[in-house]
Amino acid sequence: MKVNDVVTYEVEGPIAVITVNSPPVNALSNAVRQGVADAVQTAIGDSAVGAMVLICDGRTFFAGAEISELGKPQVEPSLRNLQLIVENATKPVIAAMHGTALGGGLELALVAHYRIAVPSAKMGLPEIKLGLLPGAGGTQRLPRVIGIAKALDLILSGDPVSATSAKAMGLIDELATEGNLRADALTLACRVLEEKRPLLKVRDRADKLDEARGKPEIFAEIRQANAKKFRGYKAPENIVRAVEATLELPFDQGMVRERELFNELEKDSQSAAQRHVFFAERLAAKVSGIPSDTAALPIKKVGVIGAGTMGGGIAMNFANAGIPVTIVETSQEALERGLRIIRGNYETTAKKGKMKPEDVDTRMGLLTGSVAMGDLADCDLIIEAVFENLDVKREVFARLDRIAKPGAILATNTSYLDIDDIAAATQRPESVVGLHFFSPANVMKLLEVVRTKDTKPEITVTAMKLAKTIGKIGVLVGNGFGFVGNRILAARNTQADRLVLEGATPWAVDKVLYDFGFAMGHFQMRDLVGLDVGWNRDATSSANVREILNEIGRHGQKTRGGYYDYDENRKQTPSPVASQVIEDFAAKQGIARRAVNDEEIHDRILFAMVNEGARILDEGIASRASDIDIVWVTGYGWPKYRGGPMFWADLQGLPVVLEKLKTLEAAHGEAFKPSPLIERLVAQGKGFKDA
Ligand code: T1G
């Protein structure tokens, strides 16, 4: 019978089967919790029922709390109260898991008396990825089942474990036969009844905790091991404290402590930011303005032109997804070098255990090298990753246009060039798209999908679907200088370069960005990438500090000197040489140097980035503010706990942002002229999230 729209209740023999069907992932929404609570109460009161099975239809067992309900007033029955109903049931409850039993879903399974899962199931507590901790007893129950150390690893990583591992750890009692979960769960329930097995409660178990008593070093070591990775994040420390409470406090008090630590996180902007990123990432995959029934074109064979760093990395993405790739280079030697590097990358990955050794040959078998562009004639998609020069790219596209089969998609990996200009070299501009990968292309998740004024809808849809196929986070952007990511990076570059000419040191600028949460500062990043990337030795003219540093052989880390000096372990120290170059250049420019404080560095860099993001949004180069956030969080290291430049701006309040921009414009000019979009939103009392 239907308990409500998402929960049904059936009795088979002496077993009540409570089935939840709440697409897409059976999240523990208000309706789901209410329905399960009512069904369990019904089973308890049903004299014909001896035990119950809790199972989900669709793709997965409960995948956690309904994230969109977090941060809002709690609606009864809360997950914790539902858990009490299950845990205190007078009849055994068997949780039957498939898909991904995550977060509150696994926490609900932990209050069942027995747990069974199919081998393909995965389970975990990923709350840390949302800036939270398992707030429904996960920090108190999981250690009681698998021990403190394993529980800390699982909760701090946020990664799921397989059902097989879970069985080995004692997290589940039985593995079902694949595809036979319901029947196997019923069998287990009958056995529990027949054998009169006890109503086991995880909360009553202490044996696994005893192993950790008197070993405070476990917590010290886990904090130390994760210090760098978790720098700036609040959730990890609260997680460790909650797990420490399992040793320090009786269960019920431990639950109170967990709730306190959870509440601190739930109302903090860090969790709001990470929940924003969770939904923004998924929203970015949706193409607005194109009919949802627009079919993607089949991509069965891909061509890549260029087997250098980018071309090789791009090709790997498709081989990794099982799509055959033909790589074309200009010479056999360049081709063989490129293929050697790809094989080396795979072998390194396999050595690290991140890939089966036999997959190296499988994936290399999908890569065909050629020095003849004509071999690309049967490709459905051809991506060029040749030298970043408009004439070179136009020439390549003109040739491709004559070679590629009708309907083939021609894609450019350009970072900055105008794709309309490139498309104009072909007779098929409607089939031209930008696929802007980020180096290393086989690693970085971000893919800017650039549509031009002519790109036809099915090409756009195909490219966005392809992004998902190759495991990238595709963000649809317009064809403008630097698209989204690099255009905002250019705004940051401008301010950083001006700041150091006016008196800030590169190390002060870098520290402000590092303290804000970037993995490394701006000038450190430049030294790492190489100051000579894009530098033309033959045309250099000491036009800026970067050129001058290149002209004196300071190309960054690779020459053990750029803005910083580097020792043999690449440890950097501020460079007096670079400082002198900056001072001399400033003097030549007639710039009177002055003390520049951290607040000015912070405001000029961050508000210039926000203002550029607003301009990008206003011009329609990005269709959502959250897309801009995803570009910078995924591709440029904006700290995830700050949600992205546009989310961060909304957090400051756009009226504050507008005032800052006006003040900065008066002092530092055009770059800070407030985007009209910001003025409009402020006038309407709105934020970027409403744009
Ligand atoms: N709540 C709401 N919506 C969710 C959701 C959730 N927990 N999980 C997924 N979705 C939506 C998602 O937005 C998308 O929607 C669709 O489902 C498919 O997702 C108390 C407080 C389950 C592994 O963190 O990891 O429990 O875009 O595209 O790649 O301690 O979704 O289709 O409209 O990602 O197959 C803890 C988060 C919550 C799990 C499936 N749980 N989800 O991946 O599909 S906090 C999580 C995932 C919690 C308790 C605490 C993945 C997935 P739309 P998808 P997928």
CSV table of C-alpha atoms in Angstrom, one decimal, residues 150 342 616:
chain,number,residue,atom,x,y,z
A,150,LYS,CA,39.3,3.5,9.7
A,342,ILE,CA,51.6,9.2,-23.3
A,616,ILE,CA,31.4,38.5,-18.5
